[in-house]
């Protein structure tokens, strides 16, 4: 049985990945290593946390001693990051510490232990921005990050690349477009708009609302990451996309329809500084080399996601109120004597 160290497994994509891999692959177990920042929520793993193949360890990827204290692991899937662009514009400090120093600390740990595959989960934002007629980002597109978040992720990609070239480490990198789906923190566009619409609050649309993102359902991204973990070629980068480019305003209008609210909730607000205009992904490589396909259309996936936020209203209300932050103490604190 392979033991996978999943960093950032209490976040949006990491928790979906743990659910996916434990359900889809019989002979793996998972150590979820997560610092539980504001974005980490163990309630995302409710139900999975009783699986005997699952273990949670609270720790920081930039903390060498915390990593060293881990028991045996075979492979790493690295999701842990500061992930929100607007926060990086306010203060880039945590982004450098976690995304850059943390990734190097994790690489050093993997090298000391001579671990197997190290999958680095990156983003299409490292490629910068596109004009309306530009061809989509391929793996050959030059890195040109525009936000402190994207720059910190690009730095981590280069450190991962260097670990392969210098030390021969068995690394693989994925660069995915915008994810949506269950358990996404309601600071990102889609869950923020759904929650605000449900509460009858204003929906803040940056700039002219015509910025374009390529949306992929989080389950499709998780399947792609695990395909790369199992079958990807060592040292390679794989783009992952949803082939669903949409202008932000189109997404917001559809959320209003799905929640039964009107356009009067839309507020055009001051634009994000340095706001990337368009992301689009050329995903020919992962499709032709590894046979990847997406299973969710954006229309059906968005409708299902709105339905999830309606059914799981208690989940995001606890996030918004801050109540979710007590979960660790209740579940683990007493047992650990913390
Ligand atoms: P998220 O913000 O929801 O979760 C991040 C998780 O990492 C949290 O559980 C947090 O507690 C943990 N974490 C943060 N700093 C840590 C540290 N120093 N040590 C240990 N754990 C730490 O993020 P997400 O949206 O799930 O994104 C996961 C990964 O996927 C990130 O690397 C992100 O760059 C990448 N990505 C995200 C998207 C997207 O649309 N959300 C798209 C492409 C790539
Ligand atoms: O309130 C908002 N209003 C708005 O118009 C928010 C939060 C966002 N937006 C716009 C900005 C973007 O054009 O919506 C678009 C999507 O914004 P985010 O959800 O913040 O995502 P983005 O900046 O595109 O970055 C996301 O995709 C790539 C993730 O947050 C990253 O972690 C990932 O790497």
XYZ file of C-alpha atoms and ligand atoms in Angstrom:
416
model
C 0.000 0.000 0.000
C 1.408 3.410 -1.033
C 1.298 6.153 1.582
C 0.717 9.573 0.013
C 1.631 12.754 1.854
C -1.010 15.296 0.802
C -0.089 18.849 1.786
C -2.937 21.350 2.114
C -5.507 18.554 2.316
C -7.860 20.609 4.500
C -8.327 23.195 1.744
C -10.727 23.214 -1.186
C -8.905 21.138 -3.802
C -6.822 19.072 -1.350
C -9.905 17.828 0.516
C -11.641 16.954 -2.750
C -8.476 15.121 -3.833
C -8.340 13.066 -0.615
C -11.989 12.062 -1.073
C -11.253 11.147 -4.679
C -8.094 9.132 -4.159
C -9.400 7.139 -1.181
C -12.555 6.263 -3.145
C -10.857 5.570 -6.481
C -7.629 3.803 -5.487
C -7.811 0.831 -3.126
C -4.132 0.419 -2.281
C -3.271 3.921 -1.036
C -3.373 5.604 2.327
C -3.128 9.342 2.946
C -1.412 11.606 5.447
C -3.074 15.009 5.308
C -0.423 17.536 6.401
C -1.979 20.967 6.798
C -1.214 24.055 8.867
C -4.934 24.957 9.153
C -4.640 28.568 8.058
C -7.889 30.512 7.558
C -8.390 28.376 4.394
C -7.948 25.024 6.121
C -11.162 23.454 7.354
C -11.265 19.892 8.646
C -15.039 19.921 8.237
C -14.246 19.504 4.521
C -13.168 15.952 5.386
C -16.173 14.946 7.459
C -16.902 11.305 6.709
C -13.447 10.615 5.248
C -11.698 11.209 8.561
C -12.987 7.904 9.941
C -11.394 5.910 7.099
C -8.509 3.854 8.563
C -6.428 4.822 5.508
C -6.634 8.519 6.489
C -4.471 10.370 9.003
C -4.328 14.080 9.803
C -1.197 15.846 11.016
C -1.241 19.553 11.733
C 1.951 21.132 10.457
C 3.565 23.808 8.338
C 5.425 22.875 5.135
C 8.017 25.544 5.938
C 8.800 23.775 9.240
C 11.579 21.256 8.632
C 11.232 19.631 12.065
C 7.475 19.089 11.630
C 8.114 17.330 8.325
C 10.916 15.230 9.806
C 8.562 14.063 12.570
C 6.281 12.408 9.994
C 6.212 8.624 9.764
C 7.015 6.785 6.537
C 5.546 8.163 3.288
C 6.160 7.123 -0.324
C 4.924 9.989 -2.512
C 3.876 13.626 -2.176
C 0.966 15.519 -3.713
C 1.589 19.160 -2.873
C -1.474 21.437 -2.693
C -0.546 23.596 0.319
C -0.372 27.248 -0.656
C -1.703 30.674 -0.034
C -4.149 30.763 -2.936
C -6.104 34.016 -3.084
C -4.906 36.744 -5.456
C -6.601 39.628 -3.594
C -4.885 38.655 -0.335
C -1.492 38.605 -2.104
C -2.127 42.152 -3.305
C -2.776 43.245 0.298
C 0.285 41.462 1.719
C 2.572 39.043 -0.110
C 4.492 37.891 2.984
C 2.617 34.642 3.669
C 2.716 33.826 -0.057
C 6.505 33.938 -0.124
C 6.824 31.964 3.087
C 4.433 29.149 2.186
C 4.526 28.997 -1.607
C 8.252 29.596 -2.076
C 10.116 28.710 1.154
C 7.552 26.038 2.038
C 7.848 24.321 -1.336
C 11.661 24.275 -1.115
C 11.486 22.913 2.454
C 9.179 20.150 1.225
C 11.490 19.368 -1.705
C 14.448 19.129 0.692
C 12.460 16.761 2.907
C 11.559 14.561 -0.084
C 15.205 14.490 -1.192
C 16.539 13.560 2.250
C 14.111 10.641 2.343
C 14.644 9.678 -1.335
C 10.867 9.650 -1.794
C 9.057 8.621 -4.974
C 6.897 10.906 -7.067
C 6.402 14.535 -6.015
C 3.397 16.115 -7.722
C 3.470 19.899 -7.517
C 0.019 21.408 -8.004
C 0.458 24.745 -9.744
C -1.736 27.136 -11.701
C -2.277 28.621 -15.157
C -1.744 32.052 -13.573
C 2.038 31.562 -13.843
C 1.668 32.196 -17.601
C 0.259 35.697 -17.098
C -2.587 37.087 -19.176
C -4.010 36.688 -22.704
C -5.721 39.021 -25.159
C -9.055 37.955 -26.673
C -7.492 36.444 -29.807
C -4.307 34.997 -28.305
C -3.756 31.234 -28.472
C -4.308 29.387 -25.187
C -1.399 28.777 -22.771
C 0.612 25.650 -23.643
C 3.349 24.106 -21.515
C 5.834 25.964 -23.788
C 4.343 29.414 -23.030
C 6.818 31.649 -21.186
C 6.239 32.169 -17.485
C 5.061 35.778 -16.952
C 3.190 36.040 -13.633
C 1.388 39.299 -12.873
C 0.196 39.104 -9.249
C 2.284 38.415 -6.137
C 0.319 35.140 -5.830
C 1.156 34.097 -9.397
C 4.794 35.174 -8.959
C 5.119 33.054 -5.808
C 3.621 30.040 -7.600
C 5.952 30.600 -10.577
C 8.897 30.697 -8.166
C 7.770 27.392 -6.674
C 7.462 25.866 -10.162
C 11.041 26.890 -10.926
C 12.308 25.412 -7.645
C 10.546 22.137 -8.505
C 12.100 22.210 -11.967
C 15.538 22.878 -10.471
C 15.140 19.965 -8.021
C 14.694 17.671 -11.013
C 17.556 19.085 -13.060
C 20.024 19.405 -10.192
C 19.170 16.440 -8.000
C 17.276 14.164 -10.401
C 14.190 14.292 -8.197
C 11.077 12.548 -9.580
C 8.879 15.652 -9.776
C 5.819 16.423 -11.900
C 3.968 19.750 -12.172
C 0.336 20.428 -13.049
C -0.933 23.860 -14.085
C -4.690 24.041 -13.857
C -7.246 26.717 -14.638
C -9.944 28.058 -12.265
C -11.632 25.384 -10.151
C -15.157 25.426 -8.771
C -17.225 22.912 -6.794
C -18.010 21.807 -3.219
C -15.992 23.096 -0.242
C -14.518 26.172 -1.986
C -13.813 28.986 0.460
C -16.367 31.772 -0.103
C -13.754 34.377 -0.980
C -13.364 33.032 -4.559
C -15.712 34.245 -7.301
C -18.215 31.394 -7.598
C -18.844 30.508 -3.923
C -18.789 34.193 -2.923
C -21.440 35.035 -5.503
C -23.597 32.025 -4.586
C -23.469 32.806 -0.860
C -24.129 36.527 -1.381
C -27.010 35.801 -3.747
C -28.544 33.385 -1.259
C -28.326 36.038 1.448
C -29.640 38.772 -0.863
C -26.363 40.710 -0.552
C -24.616 42.694 -3.304
C -22.462 40.795 -5.834
C -19.170 42.729 -6.342
C -18.046 42.418 -9.971
C -14.541 43.779 -10.594
C -14.015 46.249 -13.450
C -16.256 45.698 -16.490
C -16.965 42.048 -15.648
C -15.478 40.942 -18.980
C -12.392 39.195 -17.605
C -12.406 35.609 -18.815
C -11.560 32.486 -16.828
C -11.489 28.845 -17.990
C -13.579 26.902 -15.443
C -13.023 23.283 -14.453
C -14.934 21.243 -11.893
C -12.709 20.379 -8.931
C -13.387 16.633 -9.348
C -12.009 16.772 -12.884
C -8.905 18.584 -11.621
C -8.436 15.948 -8.891
C -8.698 13.153 -11.459
C -6.071 14.927 -13.560
C -3.710 15.296 -10.593
C -4.005 11.619 -9.761
C -3.502 10.610 -13.389
C -0.283 12.629 -13.412
C 0.748 11.058 -10.090
C 0.271 7.579 -11.488
C 1.211 7.895 -15.161
C 2.841 11.276 -15.833
C 6.381 11.439 -17.205
C 8.903 12.489 -14.556
C 10.128 16.067 -14.933
C 7.178 17.112 -17.122
C 4.622 19.898 -16.787
C 0.962 19.149 -17.601
C -1.628 21.865 -18.229
C -5.169 21.044 -17.075
C -8.210 22.982 -18.312
C -11.959 22.787 -18.505
C -12.434 24.066 -22.089
C -15.046 26.386 -20.582
C -14.009 30.000 -21.044
C -16.594 32.358 -19.609
C -16.663 36.100 -18.866
C -17.141 36.756 -15.139
C -20.404 38.617 -15.704
C -21.845 35.615 -17.571
C -21.022 33.372 -14.603
C -22.532 35.867 -12.146
C -25.737 36.210 -14.190
C -26.130 32.436 -14.344
C -25.675 32.199 -10.550
C -28.424 34.793 -10.126
C -30.729 32.680 -12.309
C -29.884 29.485 -10.435
C -30.490 31.125 -7.047
C -33.674 32.857 -8.209
C -32.281 36.354 -7.653
C -32.349 39.430 -9.905
C -29.655 41.509 -11.616
C -30.242 44.380 -9.180
C -27.811 42.615 -6.812
C -24.913 43.172 -9.248
C -22.475 45.942 -8.193
C -19.650 46.895 -10.518
C -16.766 47.791 -8.202
C -13.213 49.105 -8.548
C -11.054 46.721 -10.552
C -8.442 44.415 -9.003
C -4.991 46.032 -9.511
C -3.126 44.265 -12.321
C -6.215 42.147 -13.069
C -5.380 39.461 -15.660
C -7.790 39.771 -18.584
C -8.072 36.224 -19.837
C -6.842 32.726 -19.053
C -7.221 29.850 -21.513
C -5.546 26.458 -21.416
C -4.242 24.261 -24.179
C -4.612 20.839 -22.557
C -3.666 18.729 -25.607
C -0.672 17.195 -23.809
C -2.499 15.622 -20.846
C -5.306 14.491 -23.146
C -3.094 12.834 -25.761
C -0.351 11.488 -23.453
C -2.426 10.383 -20.466
C -5.916 10.073 -21.990
C -7.428 12.734 -19.713
C -10.985 13.934 -20.319
C -13.287 16.057 -18.181
C -16.557 14.519 -16.983
C -18.432 17.692 -15.926
C -19.779 20.295 -18.352
C -19.636 23.807 -16.907
C -23.421 24.266 -17.145
C -24.275 21.054 -15.271
C -21.328 21.479 -12.875
C -22.325 25.030 -11.941
C -25.965 24.026 -11.385
C -24.841 21.130 -9.164
C -22.484 23.449 -7.270
C -25.231 25.991 -6.593
C -27.388 23.103 -5.381
C -24.527 21.969 -3.080
C -24.202 25.431 -1.506
C -27.978 25.477 -0.978
C -28.024 22.051 0.674
C -24.824 22.671 2.648
C -25.714 26.167 3.770
C -24.567 25.310 7.315
C -21.044 24.600 5.960
C -20.485 28.066 4.474
C -22.342 29.858 7.250
C -19.898 28.285 9.717
C -17.021 29.436 7.491
C -18.389 32.961 7.279
C -19.016 33.164 11.017
C -15.597 31.670 11.850
C -17.221 28.785 13.777
C -15.364 26.202 11.624
C -12.107 27.153 13.297
C -13.053 25.303 16.484
C -13.320 21.942 14.711
C -9.674 20.978 15.137
C -9.699 21.653 18.853
C -12.894 19.624 19.286
C -11.767 16.690 17.129
C -8.058 16.501 17.857
C -7.052 19.059 20.484
C -8.268 17.195 23.547
C -6.833 13.913 22.291
C -3.453 15.515 21.661
C -3.491 17.412 24.924
C -3.160 20.766 23.159
P -7.043 26.721 -0.417
O -6.606 28.098 -0.070
O -8.498 26.363 -0.372
O -6.304 25.667 0.539
C -4.954 25.763 0.868
C -4.670 24.789 2.019
O -3.262 24.844 2.305
C -5.405 25.117 3.315
O -5.947 23.947 3.881
C -4.321 25.704 4.209
O -4.548 25.481 5.597
C -3.093 24.943 3.715
N -1.839 25.673 3.972
C -1.575 26.976 3.715
N -0.323 27.282 4.120
C 0.221 26.136 4.604
C 1.493 25.806 5.148
N 2.465 26.719 5.280
N 1.720 24.513 5.536
C 0.736 23.584 5.427
N -0.493 23.858 4.930
C -0.747 25.114 4.526
O -6.426 26.438 -1.855
P -7.021 25.608 -3.088
O -7.899 26.488 -3.883
O -7.505 24.307 -2.600
O -5.678 25.392 -3.944
C -4.842 24.276 -3.705
C -3.651 24.337 -4.643
O -4.098 24.347 -6.002
C -2.803 25.597 -4.468
O -1.449 25.232 -4.593
C -3.236 26.497 -5.626
O -2.188 27.340 -6.018
C -3.562 25.467 -6.685
N -4.568 25.873 -7.684
C -5.775 26.366 -7.283
C -6.730 26.685 -8.243
C -8.094 27.200 -7.863
O -8.866 27.564 -8.735
N -8.461 27.237 -6.594
C -6.440 26.523 -9.605
C -5.189 26.015 -9.972
C -4.266 25.683 -8.994
O -15.488 39.448 -5.666
C -14.950 39.133 -6.739
N -15.347 39.761 -7.894
C -14.789 39.494 -9.105
O -15.184 40.094 -10.122
C -13.906 38.134 -6.830
C -13.436 37.415 -5.594
C -13.369 37.873 -8.068
N -13.767 38.539 -9.178
C -13.153 38.239 -10.480
C -11.643 38.267 -10.487
C -11.303 37.214 -11.518
O -11.348 37.769 -12.820
O -13.496 36.875 -10.777
C -12.416 36.187 -11.385
C -12.054 34.994 -10.539
O -11.494 35.497 -9.326
P -10.942 34.518 -8.167
O -12.030 33.579 -7.785
O -10.312 35.378 -7.130
O -9.889 33.654 -8.971
P -8.566 34.050 -9.817
O -8.019 35.357 -9.411
O -8.889 33.840 -11.272
O -7.575 32.890 -9.290
C -8.069 31.535 -9.129
O -7.700 30.712 -10.181
C -6.365 30.309 -10.261
C -7.608 30.926 -7.800
O -7.962 31.783 -6.728
C -6.154 30.615 -7.797
O -5.771 29.955 -6.594
C -5.849 29.743 -8.962
O -4.483 29.528 -9.058
